[in-house]
Amino acid sequence: MNIKIALALTLATALFSQDIKTTINEILSTNPIILERLKNYNATKEDITTAQAGYFPKIDLSMGIGKEDGEKPVDQEFDYSVYQNSITYTHNLFNGFETTHRVGQQKNRTTAAAYSYVEKVNDTSFETLNSYLEVMKNSELLNIQKENIEINTEIFKKVQKLYDSGLTTLSEVNKIESALSLAKSNYVVQENTLLDAMHKMKRLLGRYLEPSAMTRPQDVALPQTIEEATKLAVQNNPSLLVGTYNIKMARERFEEKKAPFFPSIDLEVSKSMNKNLSGIEGNYDNLRAMVYLKYNFFNGFADKAEVQKSISSIHQEIETKDKLRREVIEGMNLAWSANEKLSSQLEHLNEYKRFSLKTLTLYSKEYDLGRRSLLDLLSAQNDFIAAKAQIINTEYNLLFAKYRVLDAMGTLVSTVLGEENTSYASVGLNGETPKNSDKLPISYDR
């Protein structure tokens, strides 16, 4: 019967297990922080069409009807119904390349918004991975604290039996009772830490995820050297790519601001159809085709100031990207160092655990023979529990450090999701036009 129950529990866990890949996939489609960036991209890309409107003509229709009365010079009054209609075709032929650079500016701005979405996908996925690991780590540490209670309980039974037989003192009983109480207190503290991690996971996922349904993420392969990893980070990190296109956008804005120093040439064709205008009875139709040239000679130095302002904006974006580049390299160095040192630390901790287990086993036997004090036994037990806890902490910290390297390189999501990664396709970075226009109505309370 117990075997059947165990098999049923195992099957249920398998059916409802949720690995990190499934979790990140769910977050990509439900997390409001990610979706906000996607909606920002959707709004920004429409500005390209708005800018491209400058290449097309404008056609305006004007229609009016009303009454006009008055008195002519020969003392003759009039009262007419007036009709005034016109249609005007206006097409800009030249505006100092303002439209061209405005379109280029919006295209670069849209690409920057696309990489900003990818950046938020990476950041949120990295935060999710961290929270996922924290839940699993604290769940395992809770099991360690439970084991600690069980060990202390077994020792308590031994001491109590010896005390009942008159072979030990009351102080020994009090000592193990205090150790057992501390173990129970540590268990409660660890329970609270686990709940904190689960609450944070809920904020990202939108629902609670039980530790029993989670599976430890796989180890990942990293570049052979930190130089190779740093090179990939500088090339692929989405934060730096946002900076790259912000610089390109600023350069296009600079070119756009030079447009007022050129003349503007417009073609205008208008057809008017009027009746009873200005006290003159009858129809009056007119067709006019004109080419207008406008050239501003003085504008209070405003145009020159705008050009200089755009130059400073280019410098600002370059410095911003350089700051980001240094932060990315720093993050890579920290993650790489952590990966190396934690790997070395884990080897020593495994030795520590092996020897502490041997010591605990020997001390337990020697205590039963009266060759070891209770203090010796508790010290050995604390060493063993501490070794197991430190190994769990280090294993998860090491795994986190590896994923931190991937995050710095900008390849975290693609590594975890593989071919299921749709973040680039969602914002057209795969070479195809995304089909994700927003619709109304939308629910405000979800």
Short mmCIF file of C-alpha atoms in Angstrom, two decimals:
data_model
loop_
_atom_site.label_atom_id
_atom_site.label_comp_id
_atom_site.label_asym_id
_atom_site.label_seq_id
_atom_site.Cartn_x
_atom_site.Cartn_y
_atom_site.Cartn_z
CA MET A 1 0.00 0.00 0.00
CA ASN A 2 2.81 2.40 0.89
CA ILE A 3 4.51 1.62 -2.42
CA LYS A 4 1.32 2.54 -4.29
CA ILE A 5 1.06 5.83 -2.41
CA ALA A 6 4.72 6.63 -3.13
CA LEU A 7 4.24 5.86 -6.82
CA ALA A 8 1.11 8.02 -6.92
CA LEU A 9 2.95 10.93 -5.32
CA THR A 10 5.86 10.53 -7.73
CA LEU A 11 3.50 10.48 -10.70
CA ALA A 12 1.62 13.55 -9.43
CA THR A 13 4.87 15.44 -9.00
CA ALA A 14 5.94 14.50 -12.52
CA LEU A 15 2.61 15.57 -14.01
CA PHE A 16 2.58 18.93 -12.26
CA SER A 17 6.30 19.66 -12.22
CA GLN A 18 7.36 22.99 -13.64
CA ASP A 19 10.96 23.42 -14.67
CA ILE A 20 12.67 26.76 -15.24
CA LYS A 21 12.04 26.59 -18.99
CA THR A 22 8.28 26.28 -18.51
CA THR A 23 8.34 29.01 -15.86
CA ILE A 24 10.17 31.53 -18.06
CA ASN A 25 7.90 30.72 -20.99
CA GLU A 26 4.91 31.48 -18.78
CA ILE A 27 6.42 34.72 -17.53
CA LEU A 28 7.10 35.95 -21.08
CA SER A 29 3.38 35.88 -21.81
CA THR A 30 2.00 37.00 -18.44
CA ASN A 31 4.47 39.26 -16.62
CA PRO A 32 3.25 42.90 -16.75
CA ILE A 33 6.78 44.34 -16.72
CA ILE A 34 7.65 42.43 -19.90
CA LEU A 35 4.28 43.12 -21.53
CA GLU A 36 4.62 46.85 -20.80
CA ARG A 37 7.84 46.95 -22.81
CA LEU A 38 6.16 45.02 -25.63
CA LYS A 39 3.30 47.53 -25.71
CA ASN A 40 5.84 50.36 -25.70
CA TYR A 41 7.44 48.79 -28.78
CA ASN A 42 4.04 48.46 -30.46
CA ALA A 43 3.38 52.16 -29.86
CA THR A 44 6.87 53.27 -30.91
CA LYS A 45 6.87 51.43 -34.24
CA GLU A 46 3.79 53.40 -35.32
CA ASP A 47 5.94 56.55 -35.22
CA ILE A 48 7.75 55.23 -38.31
CA THR A 49 4.50 55.44 -40.28
CA THR A 50 3.86 58.89 -38.83
CA ALA A 51 7.30 60.06 -40.00
CA GLN A 52 6.89 58.45 -43.44
CA ALA A 53 3.74 60.51 -43.96
CA GLY A 54 6.07 63.35 -44.94
CA TYR A 55 6.82 61.53 -48.21
CA PHE A 56 3.17 61.58 -49.23
CA PRO A 57 0.93 64.43 -50.38
CA LYS A 58 -1.87 65.89 -48.30
CA ILE A 59 -5.35 66.30 -49.73
CA ASP A 60 -7.74 68.60 -47.89
CA LEU A 61 -11.40 69.14 -48.65
CA SER A 62 -13.14 72.24 -47.34
CA MET A 63 -16.91 72.80 -47.67
CA GLY A 64 -18.91 75.72 -46.36
CA ILE A 65 -22.48 77.00 -46.56
CA GLY A 66 -24.00 80.10 -45.04
CA LYS A 67 -25.78 83.41 -45.51
CA GLU A 68 -24.36 86.79 -46.53
CA ASP A 69 -26.27 90.06 -46.62
CA GLY A 70 -25.13 93.63 -47.13
CA GLU A 71 -25.50 96.77 -49.21
CA LYS A 72 -23.87 97.57 -52.53
CA PRO A 73 -22.47 101.06 -53.37
CA VAL A 74 -25.55 101.86 -55.46
CA ASP A 75 -27.77 101.47 -52.39
CA GLN A 76 -28.91 98.05 -53.47
CA GLU A 77 -29.26 95.50 -50.70
CA PHE A 78 -28.52 91.82 -51.18
CA ASP A 79 -29.16 88.63 -49.28
CA TYR A 80 -27.57 85.53 -50.74
CA SER A 81 -27.00 81.94 -49.74
CA VAL A 82 -23.24 81.46 -49.95
CA TYR A 83 -21.47 78.24 -50.93
CA GLN A 84 -17.69 77.97 -50.57
CA ASN A 85 -15.95 74.69 -51.44
CA SER A 86 -12.35 73.78 -52.21
CA ILE A 87 -10.04 70.82 -52.52
CA THR A 88 -6.29 71.30 -52.08
CA TYR A 89 -3.44 68.96 -52.98
CA THR A 90 -0.14 69.77 -51.21
CA HIS A 91 3.09 67.84 -51.74
CA ASN A 92 6.44 68.69 -50.24
CA LEU A 93 9.17 68.39 -52.85
CA PHE A 94 12.15 69.27 -50.68
CA ASN A 95 12.56 70.12 -46.99
CA GLY A 96 16.29 69.83 -46.42
CA PHE A 97 16.10 66.02 -46.00
CA GLU A 98 14.12 66.53 -42.79
CA THR A 99 11.66 63.73 -43.58
CA THR A 100 14.44 61.31 -44.52
CA HIS A 101 16.27 61.79 -41.24
CA ARG A 102 13.05 61.84 -39.23
CA VAL A 103 12.18 58.42 -40.64
CA GLY A 104 15.71 57.18 -39.89
CA GLN A 105 15.42 58.54 -36.37
CA GLN A 106 12.14 56.71 -35.75
CA LYS A 107 13.47 53.46 -37.22
CA ASN A 108 16.44 53.54 -34.87
CA ARG A 109 14.17 54.52 -31.99
CA THR A 110 11.93 51.55 -32.78
CA THR A 111 14.91 49.17 -32.89
CA ALA A 112 16.08 50.58 -29.56
CA ALA A 113 12.57 49.92 -28.18
CA ALA A 114 12.78 46.36 -29.53
CA TYR A 115 16.07 45.72 -27.74
CA SER A 116 14.66 47.43 -24.66
CA TYR A 117 11.95 44.75 -24.70
CA VAL A 118 14.60 42.02 -25.08
CA GLU A 119 16.54 43.68 -22.25
CA LYS A 120 13.52 43.50 -19.97
CA VAL A 121 12.87 39.90 -21.04
CA ASN A 122 16.45 39.02 -20.05
CA ASP A 123 16.35 40.99 -16.80
CA THR A 124 13.00 39.53 -15.71
CA SER A 125 14.03 36.02 -16.75
CA PHE A 126 17.26 36.41 -14.78
CA GLU A 127 15.30 37.64 -11.75
CA THR A 128 12.90 34.72 -12.20
CA LEU A 129 15.78 32.26 -12.37
CA ASN A 130 17.24 33.75 -9.20
CA SER A 131 13.88 33.50 -7.41
CA TYR A 132 13.39 29.96 -8.70
CA LEU A 133 16.80 28.94 -7.35
CA GLU A 134 16.11 30.71 -4.05
CA VAL A 135 12.87 28.76 -3.55
CA MET A 136 14.59 25.46 -4.32
CA LYS A 137 17.63 26.28 -2.20
CA ASN A 138 15.59 27.32 0.82
CA SER A 139 13.37 24.28 0.43
CA GLU A 140 16.43 22.03 0.61
CA LEU A 141 17.80 24.03 3.54
CA LEU A 142 14.45 23.51 5.28
CA ASN A 143 14.94 19.77 4.86
CA ILE A 144 18.38 20.16 6.43
CA GLN A 145 16.83 21.91 9.43
CA LYS A 146 14.26 19.13 9.65
CA GLU A 147 17.09 16.59 9.64
CA ASN A 148 18.80 18.61 12.36
CA ILE A 149 15.69 18.32 14.53
CA GLU A 150 15.58 14.56 13.92
CA ILE A 151 19.26 14.15 14.89
CA ASN A 152 18.80 16.25 18.03
CA THR A 153 15.68 14.25 18.89
CA GLU A 154 17.64 10.99 18.63
CA ILE A 155 20.39 12.40 20.84
CA PHE A 156 17.78 13.64 23.31
CA LYS A 157 16.33 10.13 23.55
CA LYS A 158 19.80 8.72 24.27
CA VAL A 159 20.52 11.32 26.96
CA GLN A 160 17.10 10.92 28.53
CA LYS A 161 17.57 7.15 28.67
CA LEU A 162 20.97 7.58 30.31
CA TYR A 163 19.53 10.07 32.78
CA ASP A 164 16.67 7.75 33.65
CA SER A 165 19.28 5.05 34.29
CA GLY A 166 21.27 7.41 36.51
CA LEU A 167 24.23 7.42 34.12
CA THR A 168 24.26 11.15 33.32
CA THR A 169 23.38 14.47 34.89
CA LEU A 170 20.38 16.78 34.60
CA SER A 171 22.62 19.43 33.06
CA GLU A 172 23.26 17.07 30.14
CA VAL A 173 19.50 16.72 29.66
CA ASN A 174 19.07 20.49 29.80
CA LYS A 175 21.87 20.93 27.29
CA ILE A 176 20.29 18.65 24.68
CA GLU A 177 16.87 20.17 25.35
CA SER A 178 18.25 23.64 24.60
CA ALA A 179 19.95 22.31 21.44
CA LEU A 180 16.66 20.74 20.33
CA SER A 181 14.77 23.99 20.98
CA LEU A 182 17.34 25.92 18.95
CA ALA A 183 16.99 23.42 16.10
CA LYS A 184 13.21 23.91 16.11
CA SER A 185 13.68 27.69 16.17
CA ASN A 186 16.06 27.48 13.20
CA TYR A 187 13.46 25.41 11.36
CA VAL A 188 10.84 28.15 11.85
CA VAL A 189 13.30 30.80 10.66
CA GLN A 190 14.05 28.73 7.56
CA GLU A 191 10.32 28.27 6.95
CA ASN A 192 9.91 32.04 6.92
CA THR A 193 12.86 32.47 4.55
CA LEU A 194 11.29 29.93 2.19
CA LEU A 195 7.95 31.76 2.32
CA ASP A 196 9.70 35.04 1.47
CA ALA A 197 11.26 33.40 -1.58
CA MET A 198 7.89 31.95 -2.62
CA HIS A 199 6.20 35.36 -2.28
CA LYS A 200 8.84 36.92 -4.52
CA MET A 201 8.31 34.14 -7.04
CA LYS A 202 4.57 34.84 -6.99
CA ARG A 203 5.21 38.51 -7.81
CA LEU A 204 7.02 37.47 -10.96
CA LEU A 205 4.85 34.52 -11.98
CA GLY A 206 1.49 35.76 -10.75
CA ARG A 207 0.85 32.61 -8.72
CA TYR A 208 2.51 30.46 -6.11
CA LEU A 209 4.83 27.69 -7.22
CA GLU A 210 5.26 24.80 -4.82
CA PRO A 211 8.88 23.71 -4.22
CA SER A 212 7.84 20.09 -4.74
CA ALA A 213 6.83 20.95 -8.32
CA MET A 214 10.20 22.49 -9.14
CA THR A 215 13.27 20.83 -10.64
CA ARG A 216 16.84 22.04 -10.31
CA PRO A 217 17.97 23.79 -13.53
CA GLN A 218 20.63 22.04 -15.55
CA ASP A 219 24.26 23.05 -15.52
CA VAL A 220 25.23 25.20 -18.50
CA ALA A 221 28.31 25.41 -20.69
CA LEU A 222 30.29 28.64 -20.64
CA PRO A 223 32.96 30.06 -22.97
CA GLN A 224 36.48 28.78 -22.39
CA THR A 225 37.92 32.12 -21.30
CA ILE A 226 36.67 35.32 -19.73
CA GLU A 227 38.01 37.24 -22.73
CA GLU A 228 35.72 35.28 -25.04
CA ALA A 229 32.76 35.75 -22.69
CA THR A 230 33.40 39.49 -22.41
CA LYS A 231 33.61 39.83 -26.20
CA LEU A 232 30.25 38.10 -26.57
CA ALA A 233 28.77 40.31 -23.85
CA VAL A 234 29.89 43.51 -25.57
CA GLN A 235 28.44 42.26 -28.86
CA ASN A 236 25.14 40.77 -27.67
CA ASN A 237 24.11 42.36 -24.38
CA PRO A 238 20.70 43.98 -25.10
CA SER A 239 21.40 46.96 -22.83
CA LEU A 240 24.42 47.83 -24.97
CA LEU A 241 22.41 47.30 -28.16
CA VAL A 242 19.81 49.75 -26.85
CA GLY A 243 22.65 52.22 -26.37
CA THR A 244 23.95 51.58 -29.91
CA TYR A 245 20.61 52.45 -31.49
CA ASN A 246 20.11 55.41 -29.17
CA ILE A 247 23.37 56.81 -30.57
CA LYS A 248 22.18 56.19 -34.15
CA MET A 249 18.89 57.88 -33.31
CA ALA A 250 20.73 60.90 -31.90
CA ARG A 251 22.82 61.16 -35.08
CA GLU A 252 19.68 61.14 -37.24
CA ARG A 253 18.19 63.83 -35.00
CA PHE A 254 21.32 65.93 -35.58
CA GLU A 255 20.87 65.64 -39.37
CA GLU A 256 17.17 66.46 -39.04
CA LYS A 257 17.92 69.64 -37.09
CA LYS A 258 20.03 70.94 -40.02
CA ALA A 259 16.95 71.02 -42.28
CA PRO A 260 15.96 74.66 -41.47
CA PHE A 261 19.21 75.82 -43.11
CA PHE A 262 17.82 74.61 -46.46
CA PRO A 263 14.88 76.00 -48.42
CA SER A 264 11.52 74.25 -48.39
CA ILE A 265 9.76 73.63 -51.73
CA ASP A 266 6.08 72.67 -51.89
CA LEU A 267 3.70 71.97 -54.76
CA GLU A 268 0.12 73.09 -54.22
CA VAL A 269 -2.80 72.47 -56.55
CA SER A 270 -6.22 73.75 -55.51
CA LYS A 271 -9.67 73.76 -57.03
CA SER A 272 -12.32 76.10 -55.61
CA MET A 273 -16.04 75.99 -56.35
CA ASN A 274 -17.86 78.99 -54.91
CA LYS A 275 -21.25 80.64 -55.29
CA ASN A 276 -22.48 84.12 -54.34
CA LEU A 277 -19.21 85.28 -52.82
CA SER A 278 -18.61 88.88 -51.70
CA GLY A 279 -22.04 90.06 -52.80
CA ILE A 280 -21.60 88.90 -56.38
CA GLU A 281 -24.34 86.58 -57.47
CA GLY A 282 -23.38 83.53 -59.47
CA ASN A 283 -20.84 80.74 -59.58
CA TYR A 284 -17.11 81.33 -59.28
CA ASP A 285 -14.79 78.39 -59.93
CA ASN A 286 -11.03 78.55 -59.83
CA LEU A 287 -8.13 76.13 -60.48
CA ARG A 288 -4.68 77.08 -59.28
CA ALA A 289 -1.32 75.28 -59.39
CA MET A 290 1.62 76.83 -57.53
CA VAL A 291 5.12 75.93 -56.42
CA TYR A 292 6.17 77.69 -53.22
CA LEU A 293 9.73 78.17 -52.05
CA LYS A 294 10.26 79.21 -48.45
CA TYR A 295 13.65 80.09 -47.04
CA ASN A 296 14.15 81.40 -43.52
CA PHE A 297 17.03 83.88 -43.22
CA PHE A 298 16.86 84.56 -39.49
CA ASN A 299 15.18 82.77 -36.61
CA GLY A 300 16.79 84.30 -33.54
CA PHE A 301 19.60 81.67 -33.57
CA ALA A 302 17.06 79.01 -32.51
CA ASP A 303 17.98 76.65 -35.36
CA LYS A 304 21.68 76.90 -34.55
CA ALA A 305 20.94 76.17 -30.89
CA GLU A 306 18.88 73.10 -31.86
CA VAL A 307 21.80 71.75 -33.90
CA GLN A 308 24.22 72.29 -31.03
CA LYS A 309 21.75 70.65 -28.65
CA SER A 310 21.55 67.58 -30.89
CA ILE A 311 25.36 67.36 -30.95
CA SER A 312 25.41 67.32 -27.15
CA SER A 313 22.74 64.60 -27.21
CA ILE A 314 25.05 62.42 -29.32
CA HIS A 315 27.82 62.88 -26.77
CA GLN A 316 25.38 62.09 -23.96
CA GLU A 317 24.23 58.83 -25.56
CA ILE A 318 27.84 57.78 -26.20
CA GLU A 319 28.76 58.37 -22.56
CA THR A 320 25.64 56.51 -21.41
CA LYS A 321 26.59 53.50 -23.51
CA ASP A 322 30.18 53.64 -22.25
CA LYS A 323 28.86 53.60 -18.67
CA LEU A 324 26.68 50.59 -19.50
CA ARG A 325 29.63 48.88 -21.18
CA ARG A 326 31.73 49.24 -18.04
CA GLU A 327 28.87 47.89 -15.92
CA VAL A 328 28.44 44.89 -18.21
CA ILE A 329 32.18 44.12 -18.11
CA GLU A 330 32.19 44.52 -14.32
CA GLY A 331 29.21 42.17 -14.02
CA MET A 332 30.97 39.66 -16.25
CA ASN A 333 34.17 39.83 -14.18
CA LEU A 334 32.25 39.37 -10.93
CA ALA A 335 30.21 36.45 -12.29
CA TRP A 336 33.27 34.76 -13.80
CA SER A 337 35.28 35.12 -10.59
CA ALA A 338 32.37 33.79 -8.54
CA ASN A 339 32.08 30.79 -10.84
CA GLU A 340 35.77 29.95 -10.48
CA LYS A 341 35.99 30.48 -6.72
CA LEU A 342 32.73 28.71 -5.91
CA SER A 343 33.83 25.68 -7.93
CA SER A 344 37.01 25.50 -5.87
CA GLN A 345 35.10 26.11 -2.64
CA LEU A 346 32.66 23.29 -3.41
CA GLU A 347 35.51 20.77 -3.64
CA HIS A 348 36.70 21.70 -0.13
CA LEU A 349 33.15 21.68 1.26
CA ASN A 350 32.57 18.16 -0.01
CA GLU A 351 35.70 17.09 1.85
CA TYR A 352 34.44 18.97 4.91
CA LYS A 353 31.12 17.10 4.72
CA ARG A 354 32.82 13.72 4.25
CA PHE A 355 35.05 14.17 7.29
CA SER A 356 32.33 15.72 9.45
CA LEU A 357 30.07 12.72 8.74
CA LYS A 358 32.88 10.35 9.75
CA THR A 359 33.46 12.39 12.90
CA LEU A 360 29.76 12.42 13.79
CA THR A 361 29.50 8.66 13.28
CA LEU A 362 32.56 7.97 15.45
CA TYR A 363 31.56 10.47 18.14
CA SER A 364 28.10 8.92 18.33
CA LYS A 365 29.58 5.47 18.93
CA GLU A 366 32.15 6.84 21.39
CA TYR A 367 29.41 8.73 23.24
CA ASP A 368 27.48 5.51 23.64
CA LEU A 369 30.66 3.97 25.13
CA GLY A 370 31.15 6.95 27.44
CA ARG A 371 34.32 8.16 25.70
CA ARG A 372 32.83 11.40 24.40
CA SER A 373 30.90 14.16 26.10
CA LEU A 374 27.54 15.44 24.93
CA LEU A 375 29.25 18.70 23.99
CA ASP A 376 31.60 16.80 21.66
CA LEU A 377 28.67 15.01 20.04
CA LEU A 378 26.66 18.22 19.54
CA SER A 379 29.71 19.96 18.10
CA ALA A 380 30.21 17.13 15.58
CA GLN A 381 26.53 17.19 14.70
CA ASN A 382 26.62 20.97 14.15
CA ASP A 383 29.64 20.56 11.88
CA PHE A 384 27.83 17.96 9.78
CA ILE A 385 24.65 20.05 9.46
CA ALA A 386 26.70 23.17 8.67
CA ALA A 387 28.63 21.27 5.98
CA LYS A 388 25.44 20.07 4.29
CA ALA A 389 23.90 23.57 4.44
CA GLN A 390 27.04 25.21 3.06
CA ILE A 391 27.19 22.71 0.19
CA ILE A 392 23.58 23.46 -0.75
CA ASN A 393 24.23 27.20 -0.60
CA THR A 394 27.41 26.88 -2.64
CA GLU A 395 25.86 24.58 -5.26
CA TYR A 396 23.04 27.02 -5.90
CA ASN A 397 25.35 30.03 -5.79
CA LEU A 398 27.59 28.33 -8.34
CA LEU A 399 24.64 27.58 -10.61
CA PHE A 400 23.47 31.17 -10.24
CA ALA A 401 26.96 32.46 -11.10
CA LYS A 402 26.94 30.45 -14.35
CA TYR A 403 23.57 31.87 -15.36
CA ARG A 404 24.83 35.30 -14.35
CA VAL A 405 27.57 34.93 -16.97
CA LEU A 406 24.90 34.06 -19.56
CA ASP A 407 22.88 37.09 -18.49
CA ALA A 408 25.87 39.38 -18.99
CA MET A 409 26.40 37.87 -22.45
CA GLY A 410 22.72 38.43 -23.30
CA THR A 411 22.19 34.73 -24.04
CA LEU A 412 20.32 33.64 -20.90
CA VAL A 413 16.85 33.36 -22.43
CA SER A 414 18.04 31.74 -25.66
CA THR A 415 20.07 29.20 -23.66
CA VAL A 416 17.16 28.27 -21.39
CA LEU A 417 14.39 28.29 -24.00
CA GLY A 418 16.33 27.24 -27.10
CA GLU A 419 14.09 27.23 -30.18
CA GLU A 420 11.10 28.23 -28.06
CA ASN A 421 12.58 31.70 -27.53
CA THR A 422 10.13 34.08 -29.26
CA SER A 423 11.32 37.34 -27.72
CA TYR A 424 13.23 38.45 -30.84
CA ALA A 425 10.36 37.51 -33.16
CA SER A 426 7.86 39.44 -31.01
CA VAL A 427 9.59 42.71 -31.88
CA GLY A 428 10.75 41.99 -35.41
CA LEU A 429 14.41 41.33 -34.62
CA ASN A 430 14.29 38.05 -36.56
CA GLY A 431 13.84 39.90 -39.86
CA GLU A 432 10.07 39.44 -40.03
CA THR A 433 7.36 42.01 -39.33
CA PRO A 434 5.66 41.16 -36.02
CA LYS A 435 1.88 40.77 -36.02
CA ASN A 436 1.03 41.95 -32.55
CA SER A 437 -1.07 45.10 -32.95
CA ASP A 438 -3.02 45.94 -29.82
CA LYS A 439 -6.81 45.97 -29.80
CA LEU A 440 -9.62 47.48 -27.77
CA PRO A 441 -11.46 46.96 -25.53
CA ILE A 442 -9.07 45.76 -22.85
CA SER A 443 -9.83 44.59 -19.34
CA TYR A 444 -8.57 47.04 -16.69
CA ASP A 445 -8.96 44.61 -13.82
CA ARG A 446 -7.19 41.32 -14.38
#
